[in-house]
């Protein structure tokens, strides 16, 4: 999931964002982490990047913040 170069992102109080890029292939991975106990809406805006979208979504969740066995 992690690529060669970390990319600058902007987060909110409840949704943390991370991104990384492979400059050779122009592949970009974006990670969103919801720090709230409720679902949050998020909008992704990309500057200086023209994506060829091949999206995949993985959701890692558990029964609550103290769940020692969250699943994909």
CSV table of C-alpha atoms in Angstrom, one decimal:
chain,number,residue,atom,x,y,z
A,1,UNK,CA,0.0,0.0,0.0
A,2,UNK,CA,2.8,2.4,0.7
A,3,UNK,CA,4.6,3.8,-2.3
A,4,UNK,CA,7.9,5.6,-2.8
A,5,UNK,CA,6.9,9.2,-2.0
A,6,UNK,CA,4.5,10.6,0.6
A,7,UNK,CA,2.3,13.4,-0.7
A,8,UNK,CA,0.9,16.4,1.1
A,9,UNK,CA,-2.7,16.1,2.3
A,10,UNK,CA,-5.1,18.1,4.3
A,11,UNK,CA,-7.2,16.5,7.1
A,12,UNK,CA,-10.1,17.5,9.2
A,13,UNK,CA,-10.7,16.9,12.9
A,14,UNK,CA,-12.5,13.6,12.3
A,15,UNK,CA,-11.0,12.4,9.0
A,16,UNK,CA,-7.3,12.0,8.7
A,17,UNK,CA,-5.8,11.7,5.2
A,18,UNK,CA,-2.6,10.2,3.9
A,19,UNK,CA,-1.3,9.7,0.3
A,20,UNK,CA,1.7,8.3,-1.4
A,21,UNK,CA,2.9,8.3,-5.0
A,22,UNK,CA,5.1,6.2,-7.2
A,23,UNK,CA,6.6,8.8,-9.5
A,24,UNK,CA,7.7,6.2,-12.1
A,25,UNK,CA,4.2,4.9,-12.7
A,26,UNK,CA,2.2,7.9,-11.5
A,27,UNK,CA,0.3,5.5,-9.2
A,28,UNK,CA,-1.3,7.3,-6.2
A,29,UNK,CA,-2.7,5.7,-3.1
A,30,UNK,CA,-5.0,7.7,-0.8
A,31,UNK,CA,-5.9,6.7,2.7
A,32,UNK,CA,-8.8,8.1,4.7
A,33,UNK,CA,-9.1,7.3,8.4
A,34,UNK,CA,-12.3,8.1,10.2
A,35,UNK,CA,-11.5,9.0,13.8
A,36,UNK,CA,-15.1,9.4,14.8
A,37,UNK,CA,-17.5,6.7,15.9
A,38,UNK,CA,-20.0,7.8,13.3
A,39,UNK,CA,-19.7,7.7,9.5
A,40,UNK,CA,-18.3,10.9,8.0
A,41,UNK,CA,-18.6,12.3,4.5
A,42,UNK,CA,-15.4,13.1,2.6
A,43,UNK,CA,-14.5,14.7,-0.7
A,44,UNK,CA,-11.2,14.0,-2.4
A,45,UNK,CA,-9.8,16.8,-4.6
A,46,UNK,CA,-6.5,16.2,-6.5
A,47,UNK,CA,-4.3,19.1,-7.5
A,48,UNK,CA,-1.7,18.7,-10.2
A,49,UNK,CA,-2.6,15.1,-10.8
A,50,UNK,CA,-4.6,13.6,-13.7
A,51,UNK,CA,-5.8,10.2,-12.4
A,52,UNK,CA,-6.8,7.3,-14.5
A,53,UNK,CA,-9.2,6.0,-12.0
A,54,UNK,CA,-8.9,2.3,-11.0
A,55,UNK,CA,-10.4,2.6,-7.5
A,56,UNK,CA,-10.4,-0.1,-4.9
A,57,UNK,CA,-11.9,0.3,-1.4
A,58,UNK,CA,-10.9,-1.6,1.7
A,59,UNK,CA,-12.8,-1.0,5.0
A,60,UNK,CA,-11.2,-2.0,8.2
A,61,UNK,CA,-13.8,-2.0,11.0
A,62,UNK,CA,-14.6,-3.4,14.4
A,63,UNK,CA,-17.2,-3.2,17.1
A,64,UNK,CA,-15.8,0.0,18.6
A,65,UNK,CA,-12.5,1.8,19.3
A,66,UNK,CA,-11.5,-0.8,21.9
A,67,UNK,CA,-12.1,-3.8,19.7
A,68,UNK,CA,-8.9,-5.9,19.7
A,69,UNK,CA,-10.0,-7.9,16.6
A,70,UNK,CA,-11.1,-5.5,13.8
A,71,UNK,CA,-11.5,-7.1,10.4
A,72,UNK,CA,-11.3,-6.1,6.7
